[in-house]
XYZ file of C-alpha atoms in Angstrom:
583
model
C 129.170 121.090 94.508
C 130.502 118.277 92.374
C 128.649 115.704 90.650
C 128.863 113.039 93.468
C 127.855 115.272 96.329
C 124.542 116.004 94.221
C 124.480 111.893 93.996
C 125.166 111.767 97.139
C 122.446 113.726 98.294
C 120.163 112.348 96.030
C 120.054 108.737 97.549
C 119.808 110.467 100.940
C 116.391 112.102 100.542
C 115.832 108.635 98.432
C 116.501 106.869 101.658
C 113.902 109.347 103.208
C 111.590 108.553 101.327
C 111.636 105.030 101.630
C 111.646 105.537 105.394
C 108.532 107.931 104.804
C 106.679 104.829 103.217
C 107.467 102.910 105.689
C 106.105 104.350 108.336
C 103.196 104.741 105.907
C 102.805 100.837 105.828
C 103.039 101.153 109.756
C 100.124 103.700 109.848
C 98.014 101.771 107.933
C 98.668 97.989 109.012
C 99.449 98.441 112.653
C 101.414 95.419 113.202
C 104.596 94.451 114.970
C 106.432 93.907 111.519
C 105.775 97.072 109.965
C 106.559 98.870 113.293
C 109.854 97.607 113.184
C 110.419 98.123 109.524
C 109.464 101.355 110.103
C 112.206 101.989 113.537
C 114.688 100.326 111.161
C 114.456 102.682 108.051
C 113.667 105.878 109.685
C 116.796 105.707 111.671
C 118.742 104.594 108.842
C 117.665 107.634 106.386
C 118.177 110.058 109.464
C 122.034 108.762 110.001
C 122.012 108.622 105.969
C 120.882 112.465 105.613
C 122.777 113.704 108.562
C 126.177 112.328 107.580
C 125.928 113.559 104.327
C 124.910 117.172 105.705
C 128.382 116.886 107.951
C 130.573 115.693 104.486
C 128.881 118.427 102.421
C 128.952 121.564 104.940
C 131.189 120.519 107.678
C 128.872 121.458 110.618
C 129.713 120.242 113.914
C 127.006 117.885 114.579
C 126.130 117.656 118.777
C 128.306 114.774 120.141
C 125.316 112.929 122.090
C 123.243 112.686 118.257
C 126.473 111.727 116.498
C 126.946 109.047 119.090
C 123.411 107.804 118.834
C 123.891 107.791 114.956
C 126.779 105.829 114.804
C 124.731 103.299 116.943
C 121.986 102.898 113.859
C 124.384 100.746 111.983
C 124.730 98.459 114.519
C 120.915 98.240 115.450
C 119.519 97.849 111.705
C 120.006 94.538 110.799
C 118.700 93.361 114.216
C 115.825 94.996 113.481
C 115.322 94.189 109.957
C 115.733 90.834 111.395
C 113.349 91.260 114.088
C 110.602 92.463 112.130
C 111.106 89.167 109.814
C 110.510 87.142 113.165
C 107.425 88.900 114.078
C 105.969 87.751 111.051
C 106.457 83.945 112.202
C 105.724 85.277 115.742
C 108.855 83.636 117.623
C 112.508 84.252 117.587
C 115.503 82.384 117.175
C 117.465 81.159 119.591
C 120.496 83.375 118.653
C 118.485 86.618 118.368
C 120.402 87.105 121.967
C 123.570 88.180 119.984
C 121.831 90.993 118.451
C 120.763 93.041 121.783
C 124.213 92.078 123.247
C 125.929 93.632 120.590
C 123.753 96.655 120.459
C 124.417 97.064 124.075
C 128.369 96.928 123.954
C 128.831 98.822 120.692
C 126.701 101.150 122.012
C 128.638 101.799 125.191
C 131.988 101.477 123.178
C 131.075 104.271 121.319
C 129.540 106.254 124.173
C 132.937 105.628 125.637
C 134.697 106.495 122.766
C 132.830 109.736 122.162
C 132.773 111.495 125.427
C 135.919 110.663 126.366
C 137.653 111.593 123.128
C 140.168 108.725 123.161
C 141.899 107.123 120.411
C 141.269 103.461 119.989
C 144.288 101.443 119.064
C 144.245 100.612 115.120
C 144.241 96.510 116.694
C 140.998 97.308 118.454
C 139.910 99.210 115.983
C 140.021 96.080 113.778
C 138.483 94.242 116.246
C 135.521 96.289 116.276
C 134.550 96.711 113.109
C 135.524 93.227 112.319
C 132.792 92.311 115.029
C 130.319 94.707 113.306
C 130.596 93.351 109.974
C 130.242 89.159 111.511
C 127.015 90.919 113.892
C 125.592 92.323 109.961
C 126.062 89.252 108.462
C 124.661 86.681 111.556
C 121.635 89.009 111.278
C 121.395 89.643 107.844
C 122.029 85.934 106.148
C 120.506 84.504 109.067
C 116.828 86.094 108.995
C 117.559 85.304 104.771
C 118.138 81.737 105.179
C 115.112 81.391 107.508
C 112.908 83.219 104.387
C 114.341 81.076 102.214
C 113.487 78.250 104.161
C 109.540 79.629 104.740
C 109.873 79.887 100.833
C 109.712 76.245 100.189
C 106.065 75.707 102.555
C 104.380 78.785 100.777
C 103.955 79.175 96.979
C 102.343 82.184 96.262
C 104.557 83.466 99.181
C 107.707 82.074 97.700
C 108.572 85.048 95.531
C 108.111 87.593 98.197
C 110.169 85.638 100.472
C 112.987 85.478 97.587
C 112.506 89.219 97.283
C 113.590 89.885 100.692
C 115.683 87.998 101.279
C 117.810 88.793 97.907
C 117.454 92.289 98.658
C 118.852 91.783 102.185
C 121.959 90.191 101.341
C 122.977 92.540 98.896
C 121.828 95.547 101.250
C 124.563 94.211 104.079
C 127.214 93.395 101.402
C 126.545 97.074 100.531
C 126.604 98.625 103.648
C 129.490 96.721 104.275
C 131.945 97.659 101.512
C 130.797 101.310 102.184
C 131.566 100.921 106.126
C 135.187 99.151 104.876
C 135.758 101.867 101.995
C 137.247 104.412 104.136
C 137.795 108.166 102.272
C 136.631 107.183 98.667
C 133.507 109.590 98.323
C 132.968 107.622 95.027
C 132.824 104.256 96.019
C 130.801 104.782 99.001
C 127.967 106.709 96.951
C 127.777 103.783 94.406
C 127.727 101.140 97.565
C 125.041 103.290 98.887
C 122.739 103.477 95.789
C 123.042 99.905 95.778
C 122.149 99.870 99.325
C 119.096 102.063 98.334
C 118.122 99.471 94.961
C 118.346 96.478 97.702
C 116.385 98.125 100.390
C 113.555 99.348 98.058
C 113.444 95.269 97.103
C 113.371 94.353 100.617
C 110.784 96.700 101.399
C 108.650 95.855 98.067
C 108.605 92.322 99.134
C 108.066 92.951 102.854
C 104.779 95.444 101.626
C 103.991 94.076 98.258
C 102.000 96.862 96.118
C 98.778 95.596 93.987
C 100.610 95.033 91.049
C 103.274 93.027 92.816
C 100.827 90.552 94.200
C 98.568 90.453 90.563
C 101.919 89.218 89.043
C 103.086 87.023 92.016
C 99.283 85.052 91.706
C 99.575 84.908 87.541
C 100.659 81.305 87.598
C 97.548 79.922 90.117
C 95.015 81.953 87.695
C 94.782 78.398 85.814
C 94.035 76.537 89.129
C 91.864 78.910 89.861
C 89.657 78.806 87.055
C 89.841 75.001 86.763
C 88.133 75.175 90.260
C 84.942 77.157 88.727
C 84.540 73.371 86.200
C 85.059 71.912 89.561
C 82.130 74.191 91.248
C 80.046 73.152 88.628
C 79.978 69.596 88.717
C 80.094 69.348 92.299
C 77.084 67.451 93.491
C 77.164 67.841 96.896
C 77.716 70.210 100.138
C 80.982 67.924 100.623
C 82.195 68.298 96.743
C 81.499 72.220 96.859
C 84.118 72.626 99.746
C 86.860 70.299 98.372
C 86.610 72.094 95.221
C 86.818 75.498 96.930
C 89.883 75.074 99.566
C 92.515 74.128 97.584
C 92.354 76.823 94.954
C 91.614 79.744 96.863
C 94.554 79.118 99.231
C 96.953 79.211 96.675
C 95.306 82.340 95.070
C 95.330 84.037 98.290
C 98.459 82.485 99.509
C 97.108 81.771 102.775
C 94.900 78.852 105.036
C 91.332 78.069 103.473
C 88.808 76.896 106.055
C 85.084 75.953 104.802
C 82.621 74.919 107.376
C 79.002 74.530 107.920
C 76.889 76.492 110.128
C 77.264 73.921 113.474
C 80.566 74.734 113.042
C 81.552 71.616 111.118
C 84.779 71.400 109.202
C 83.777 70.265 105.734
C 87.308 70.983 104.393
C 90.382 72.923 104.914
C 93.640 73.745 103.045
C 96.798 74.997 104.638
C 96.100 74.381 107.991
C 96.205 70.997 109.770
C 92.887 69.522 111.315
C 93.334 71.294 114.897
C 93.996 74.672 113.331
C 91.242 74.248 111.260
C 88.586 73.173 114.381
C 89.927 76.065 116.567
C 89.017 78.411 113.529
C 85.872 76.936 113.293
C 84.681 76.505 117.055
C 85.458 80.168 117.067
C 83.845 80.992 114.506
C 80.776 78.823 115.486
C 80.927 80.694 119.255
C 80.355 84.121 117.466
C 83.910 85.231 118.398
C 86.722 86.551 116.650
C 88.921 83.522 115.863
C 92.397 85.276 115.099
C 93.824 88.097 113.630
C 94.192 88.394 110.069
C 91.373 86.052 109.101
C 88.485 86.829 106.719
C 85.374 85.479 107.621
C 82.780 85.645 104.494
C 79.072 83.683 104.862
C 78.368 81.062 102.069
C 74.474 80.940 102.808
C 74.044 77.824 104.428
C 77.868 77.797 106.298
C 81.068 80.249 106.125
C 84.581 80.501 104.481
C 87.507 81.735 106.246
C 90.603 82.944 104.576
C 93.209 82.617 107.558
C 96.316 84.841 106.090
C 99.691 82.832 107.105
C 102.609 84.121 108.815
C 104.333 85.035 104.818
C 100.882 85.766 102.973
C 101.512 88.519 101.189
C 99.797 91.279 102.508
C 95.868 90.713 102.273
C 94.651 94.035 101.074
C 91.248 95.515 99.405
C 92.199 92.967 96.218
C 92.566 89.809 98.056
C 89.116 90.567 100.233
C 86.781 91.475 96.899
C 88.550 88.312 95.479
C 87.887 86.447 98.333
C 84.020 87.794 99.091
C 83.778 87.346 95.336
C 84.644 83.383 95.430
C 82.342 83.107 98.160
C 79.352 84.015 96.462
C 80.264 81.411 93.651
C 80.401 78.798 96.610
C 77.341 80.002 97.553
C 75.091 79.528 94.758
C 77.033 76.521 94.019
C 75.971 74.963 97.357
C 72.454 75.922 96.615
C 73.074 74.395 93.111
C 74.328 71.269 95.458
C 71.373 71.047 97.429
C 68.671 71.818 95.024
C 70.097 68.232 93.748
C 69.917 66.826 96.718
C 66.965 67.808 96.958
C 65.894 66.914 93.719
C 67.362 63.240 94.424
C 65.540 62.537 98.118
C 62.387 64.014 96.174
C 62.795 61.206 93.772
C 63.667 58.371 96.210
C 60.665 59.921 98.136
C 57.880 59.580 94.972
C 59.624 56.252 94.176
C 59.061 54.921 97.869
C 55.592 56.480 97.697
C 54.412 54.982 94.544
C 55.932 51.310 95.707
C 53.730 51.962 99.103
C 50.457 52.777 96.321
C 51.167 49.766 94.527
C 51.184 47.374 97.465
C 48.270 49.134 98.919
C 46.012 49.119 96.024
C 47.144 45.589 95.187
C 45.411 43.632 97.881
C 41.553 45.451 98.090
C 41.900 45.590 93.760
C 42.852 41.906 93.992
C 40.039 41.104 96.244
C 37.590 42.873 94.272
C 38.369 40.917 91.466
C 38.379 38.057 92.642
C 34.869 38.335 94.784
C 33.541 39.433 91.273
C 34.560 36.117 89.832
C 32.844 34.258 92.911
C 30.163 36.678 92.822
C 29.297 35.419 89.278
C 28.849 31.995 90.600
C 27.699 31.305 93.884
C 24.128 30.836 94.620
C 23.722 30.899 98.010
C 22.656 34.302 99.522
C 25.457 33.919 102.745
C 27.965 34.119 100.425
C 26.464 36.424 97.972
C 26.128 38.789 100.600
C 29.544 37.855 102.173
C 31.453 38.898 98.883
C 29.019 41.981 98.241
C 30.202 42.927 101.673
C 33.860 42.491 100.943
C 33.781 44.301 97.513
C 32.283 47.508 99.012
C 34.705 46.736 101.782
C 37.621 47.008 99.498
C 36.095 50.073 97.396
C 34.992 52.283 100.478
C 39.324 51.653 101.176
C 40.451 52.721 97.882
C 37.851 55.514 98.078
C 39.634 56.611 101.595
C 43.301 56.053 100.190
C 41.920 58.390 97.170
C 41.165 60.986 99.416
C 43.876 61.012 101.940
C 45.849 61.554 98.907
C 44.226 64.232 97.494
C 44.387 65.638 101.121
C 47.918 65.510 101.081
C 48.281 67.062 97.766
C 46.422 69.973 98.918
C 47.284 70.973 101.780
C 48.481 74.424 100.497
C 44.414 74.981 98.909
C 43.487 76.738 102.073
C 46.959 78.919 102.660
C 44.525 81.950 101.779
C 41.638 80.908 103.504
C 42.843 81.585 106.790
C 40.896 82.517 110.156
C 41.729 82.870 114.180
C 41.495 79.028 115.090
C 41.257 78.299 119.164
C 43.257 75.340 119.481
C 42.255 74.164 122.388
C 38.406 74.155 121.271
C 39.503 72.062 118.139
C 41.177 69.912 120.269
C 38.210 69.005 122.532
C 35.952 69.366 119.636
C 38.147 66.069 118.007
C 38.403 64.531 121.409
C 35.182 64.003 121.846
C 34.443 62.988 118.383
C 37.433 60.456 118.517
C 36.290 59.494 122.251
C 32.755 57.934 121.382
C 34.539 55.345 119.031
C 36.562 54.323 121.597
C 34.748 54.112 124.963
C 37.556 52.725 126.669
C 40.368 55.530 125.190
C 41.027 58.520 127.594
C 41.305 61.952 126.152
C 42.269 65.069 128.184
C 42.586 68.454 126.924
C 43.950 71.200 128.806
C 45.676 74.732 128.168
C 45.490 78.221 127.137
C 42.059 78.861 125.588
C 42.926 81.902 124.344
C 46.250 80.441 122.228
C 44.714 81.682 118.520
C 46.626 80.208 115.116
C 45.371 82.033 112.176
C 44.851 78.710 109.707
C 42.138 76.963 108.088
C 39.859 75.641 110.864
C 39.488 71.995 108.768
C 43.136 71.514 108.788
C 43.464 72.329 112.588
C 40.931 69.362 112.999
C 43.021 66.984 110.463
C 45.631 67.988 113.004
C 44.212 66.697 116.248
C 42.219 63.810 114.027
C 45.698 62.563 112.718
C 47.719 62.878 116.176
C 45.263 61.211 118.616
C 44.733 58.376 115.625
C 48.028 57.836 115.899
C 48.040 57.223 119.284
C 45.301 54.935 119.079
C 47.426 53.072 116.714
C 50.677 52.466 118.230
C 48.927 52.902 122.166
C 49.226 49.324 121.904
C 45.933 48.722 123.852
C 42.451 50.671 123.914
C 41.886 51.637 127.625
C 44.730 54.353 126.508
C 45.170 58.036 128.209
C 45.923 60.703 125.373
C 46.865 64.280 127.309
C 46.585 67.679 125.027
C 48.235 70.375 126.349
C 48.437 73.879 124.758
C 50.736 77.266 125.865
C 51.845 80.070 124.159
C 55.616 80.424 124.352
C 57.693 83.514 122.451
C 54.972 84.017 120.063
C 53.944 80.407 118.985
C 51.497 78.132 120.399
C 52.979 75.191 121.834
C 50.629 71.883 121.294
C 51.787 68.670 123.018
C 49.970 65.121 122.606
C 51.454 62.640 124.872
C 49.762 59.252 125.168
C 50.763 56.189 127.800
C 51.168 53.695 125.476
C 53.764 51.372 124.446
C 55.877 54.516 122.383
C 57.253 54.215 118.813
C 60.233 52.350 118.264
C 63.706 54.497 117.595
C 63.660 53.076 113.903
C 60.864 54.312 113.381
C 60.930 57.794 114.160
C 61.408 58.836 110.446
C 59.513 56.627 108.869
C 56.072 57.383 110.010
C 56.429 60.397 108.839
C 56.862 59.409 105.368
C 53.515 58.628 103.086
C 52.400 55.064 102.614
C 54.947 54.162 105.856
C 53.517 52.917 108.850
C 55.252 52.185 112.540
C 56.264 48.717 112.898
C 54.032 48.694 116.288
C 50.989 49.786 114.542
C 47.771 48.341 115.130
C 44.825 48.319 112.995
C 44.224 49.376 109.380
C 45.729 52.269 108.057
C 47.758 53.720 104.508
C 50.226 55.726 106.289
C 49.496 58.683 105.184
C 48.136 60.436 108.419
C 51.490 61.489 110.206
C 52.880 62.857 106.509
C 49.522 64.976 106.281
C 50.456 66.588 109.710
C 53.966 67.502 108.935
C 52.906 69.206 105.685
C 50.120 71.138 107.483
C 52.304 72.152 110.080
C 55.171 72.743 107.323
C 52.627 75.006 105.753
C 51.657 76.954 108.825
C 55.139 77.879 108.969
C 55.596 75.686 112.081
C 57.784 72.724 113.576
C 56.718 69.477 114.191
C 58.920 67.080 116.368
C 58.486 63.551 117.857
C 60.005 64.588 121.417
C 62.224 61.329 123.294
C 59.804 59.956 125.964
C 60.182 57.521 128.786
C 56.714 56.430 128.245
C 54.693 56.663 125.336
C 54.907 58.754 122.189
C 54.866 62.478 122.855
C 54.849 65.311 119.505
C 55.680 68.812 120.219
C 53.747 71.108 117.697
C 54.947 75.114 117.544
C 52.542 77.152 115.632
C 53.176 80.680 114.839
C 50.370 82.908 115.514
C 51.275 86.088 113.208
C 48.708 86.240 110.436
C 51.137 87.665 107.846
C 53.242 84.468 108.120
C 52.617 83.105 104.826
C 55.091 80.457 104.415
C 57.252 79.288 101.630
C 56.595 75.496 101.374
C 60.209 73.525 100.619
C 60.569 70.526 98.473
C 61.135 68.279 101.338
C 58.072 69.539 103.228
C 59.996 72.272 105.573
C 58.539 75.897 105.954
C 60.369 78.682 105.874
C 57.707 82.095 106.516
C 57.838 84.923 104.004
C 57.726 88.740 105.615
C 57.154 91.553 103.572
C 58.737 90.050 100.329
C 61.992 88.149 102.746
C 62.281 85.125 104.075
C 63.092 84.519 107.862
């Protein structure tokens, strides 16, 4: 056996193995691209082996397999080509030529073959001539449209260049060894260089590790500029711009970063609607599309959407990506712990302006009834200022302790007992009642609804919400209706009143210390509302000023577990604390 049948048989089993791989890629991804890669190469190492076999030992191969052979040729481009398409999910318009010219050199050769006839040397040019223009319509076509892909995808730009490098010079191969008629030699060169440009069209279509580490080198330095970017970012907005960008051209793919409504805070190669369909998909607890990465960021999600020429998105590119999306998720916490941080500040600042203007006017009258004091001699007046100075004092001796109240709420977390609502409620309604004869209190509900709490906040509770009422009722002879339920393991506590309601603008503000209703009526330092929401807050419970067609209605849900022991937020909120995690 000479030197160049060994060759020969060398880049045979080569081609095997590269057709073995193949189908490896197939097993393991499962897609329309690698099935065809796989069809293409399996047939073409089979022809490969089996021709050799028939120059080396001269066995008479069965006519019907030689004929179906010969037809591989014709076929592998157009399916080189098709799986190319699958990865952009359409054809072209002249992928038409490729079947029909499967079809007739297929029964051309059938024709050829059975028969045994002896094509004239004219159509003999024909054909092949026809072969070779159907190799390179396929071939530089599916090349020019991955060059073309090359210039919209940069990380994706060498792979595309791979493949489509290594298909050109595969057909130019396969060409010269179809046109080289009976020189052994030249046709085993043209087919090792058909084997060196198929292994780089299959590297590029199935990119190893290493391939993609090297392909990403150059967006290393983006990347890590985006981890300044992460830290400086002061906001839920900032932390998504900063991530998108980079990580899509790490990953080569569509970045989408949302919040948990579903939200789009930002995206990066995808366009707006692409990015909403992601999202509303995500949002509806479905899966969005195939070859997207969904990965939680706390307080939102990031989805890595893998384009039609990503490279492929393997173990790497997931630990990368769940990796990044832990840094975006303490930086959002980072984010928001500053916001926080910053409403907390506006809050005090608000606060201590309310203080000021609330101390000012009983201080100033003190002072200045002291003055008069000094100096009058008649007893009316004596006894008139006397009476406006304790006035003043008994005020800034209730303002004293409402904020002290409010400051320590969380003193009785631990002193905790089974409270019956609805006999606190009653118990405050008829306390609250014989001030105001003409008010109308009603309590009604589930007597046995039981909130484990301190019994003196659960009357601050009812003492704060039916004062409120009385407040903003906008007259006295006013109807205040309690009614308590248990509902999915939480007491429900509604106070509804008939009165003239609380404006829109509003509806944040009373809730806020030292801010009272526009519509309120009597004296009062604004502090009652803000008590309640920090009890409730406490309790591990929602408080919520429900839309009303009449009156002001609040909707109070209480838990009734007694190892909730909540986690009170900065801003007020609750979150409830289980056996060392929060819920």
């Amino acid at each position: 056996m000479t030197a160049v049948a060994v060759f020969s048989l060398g880049l045979a089993a080569a081609f095997g193995v590269l057709a073995v791989w193949t189908v490896a890629q197939w097993w393991r991804w499962r897609t329309r691209s690698t099935a065809y890669l796989a069809l293409a190469f399996t047939s073409l190492a089979l022809a490969i082996t089996i021709s050799r076999v028939d120059e080396l030992t001269r066995v008479e191969i069965w006519t019907p397999l030689l004929a179906a052979l010969n037809v591989v040729p014709a076929a592998f481009p157009w399916l080189v080509a098709a799986s190319v398409w699958s990865l952009e999910g359409r054809r072209p318009r002249w992928a038409w030529i490729g079947l029909v010219w499967v079809v007739v050199f297929t029964l051309l050769l059938g024709f050829v073959t059975f028969t045994e006839t002896t094509l004239p040397d004219l159509v003999t040019l024909v054909v092949l001539s026809l072969f070779g223009l159907a190799w390179v319509i396929a071939a530089v076509g599916t090349a020019v449209g991955l060059r073309r892909a090359a210039r919209r995808h940069v990380l994706a730009r060498p792979r595309m260049r791979l493949m489509s490098t290594g298909l050109i010079v595969l057909t130019v191969a396969l060409l010269i060894d179809l046109a080289g008629g009976d020189s052994a030699t030249l046709n085993t060169v043209m087919n090792g260089v058909a084997l060196v440009a198929a292994l780089l069209f299959v590297l590029g279509f199935v990119p190893p590790r290493a391939l993609r580490l090297w392909w990403r080198r150059d967006e290393i330095g983006t990347f890590q500029q985006s981890q300044a970017d992460l830290l400086g970012a002061v906001s839920t907005d900032e932390v998504a711009v900063a991530v998108a960008a980079p990580l899509a051209g790490l990953l080569g793919s569509g970045v989408v970063v949302a919040g948990d409504d579903g939200a789009v805070l930002a995206c990066h190669g995808l366009d707006a609607q692409e990015a909403e369909q992601v999202a509303a998909a995500v949002a509806g607890g479905r899966q969005p599309l195939e070859g997207i990465r969904v990965t939680s960021i706390g307080r939102g999600w990031l989805a890595v959407v893998a384009g039609p020429f990503t490279p492929v998105f393997g173990r790497d590119e997931v630990d990368l990506a769940d990796a990044y999306a832990m840094q975006v998720r303490i930086s959002l916490e980072r984010a928001t712990l500053f916001q926080s941080i910053q409403q907390q500040q506006a809050d005090l600042e608000a606060m201590l302006l309310g203080l000021a203007h609330d101390i000012r006017s009983p201080t100033a009258a003190i002072s200045g009834s002291a003055q008069l004091l000094a100096d009058a001699d008649e007893r009316d007046l004596r006894e008139q200022l006397s009476e406006l100075i304790t006035n003043s004092t008994d005020y800034l001796a209730r303002l004293v302790d409402a904020m002290m109240e409010l400051g320590q709420v969380r003193t009785g977390a631990r002193e905790r007992e089974p409270v019956a609502i609805v006999a606190v409620a009653r118990k405050v309604a008829e306390r609250v009642g014989g001030s105001h004869p003409a008010l109308r209190i009603e309590v009604s509900g589930d007597s046995d609804a039981i909130v484990w709490m301190n019994p003196i906040r659960a009357e601050q509770l009812f003492d704060n919400l039916i004062g409120n009422a009385v407040k903003h009722g906008g007259r006295e002879d006013l109807t205040v209706q309690v009614e308590v339920a248990r509902h999915d393991g939480l007491v429900v506590v509604d106070v509804a009143d008939d009165g003239v309601g609380i404006p829109a603008d509003d509806h944040e503000r009373i809730f806020t210390p030292f801010q009272r209703g526009a519509g309120a009526r009597g004296k009062g330092n604004g502090l009652g509302l803000g008590l309640v929401r920090r009890i409730v807050a406490d309790l591990g419970g929602t408080l919520e000023l429900v839309p009303s067609t009449r009156g002001a209605r609040f909707e109070l849900r209480l838990p009734t577990e007694r190892a909730a022991l909540p986690v009170l937020q900065p801003d007020g909120s609750g979150s409830v604390l289980r056996h060392g995690r929060r819920g």
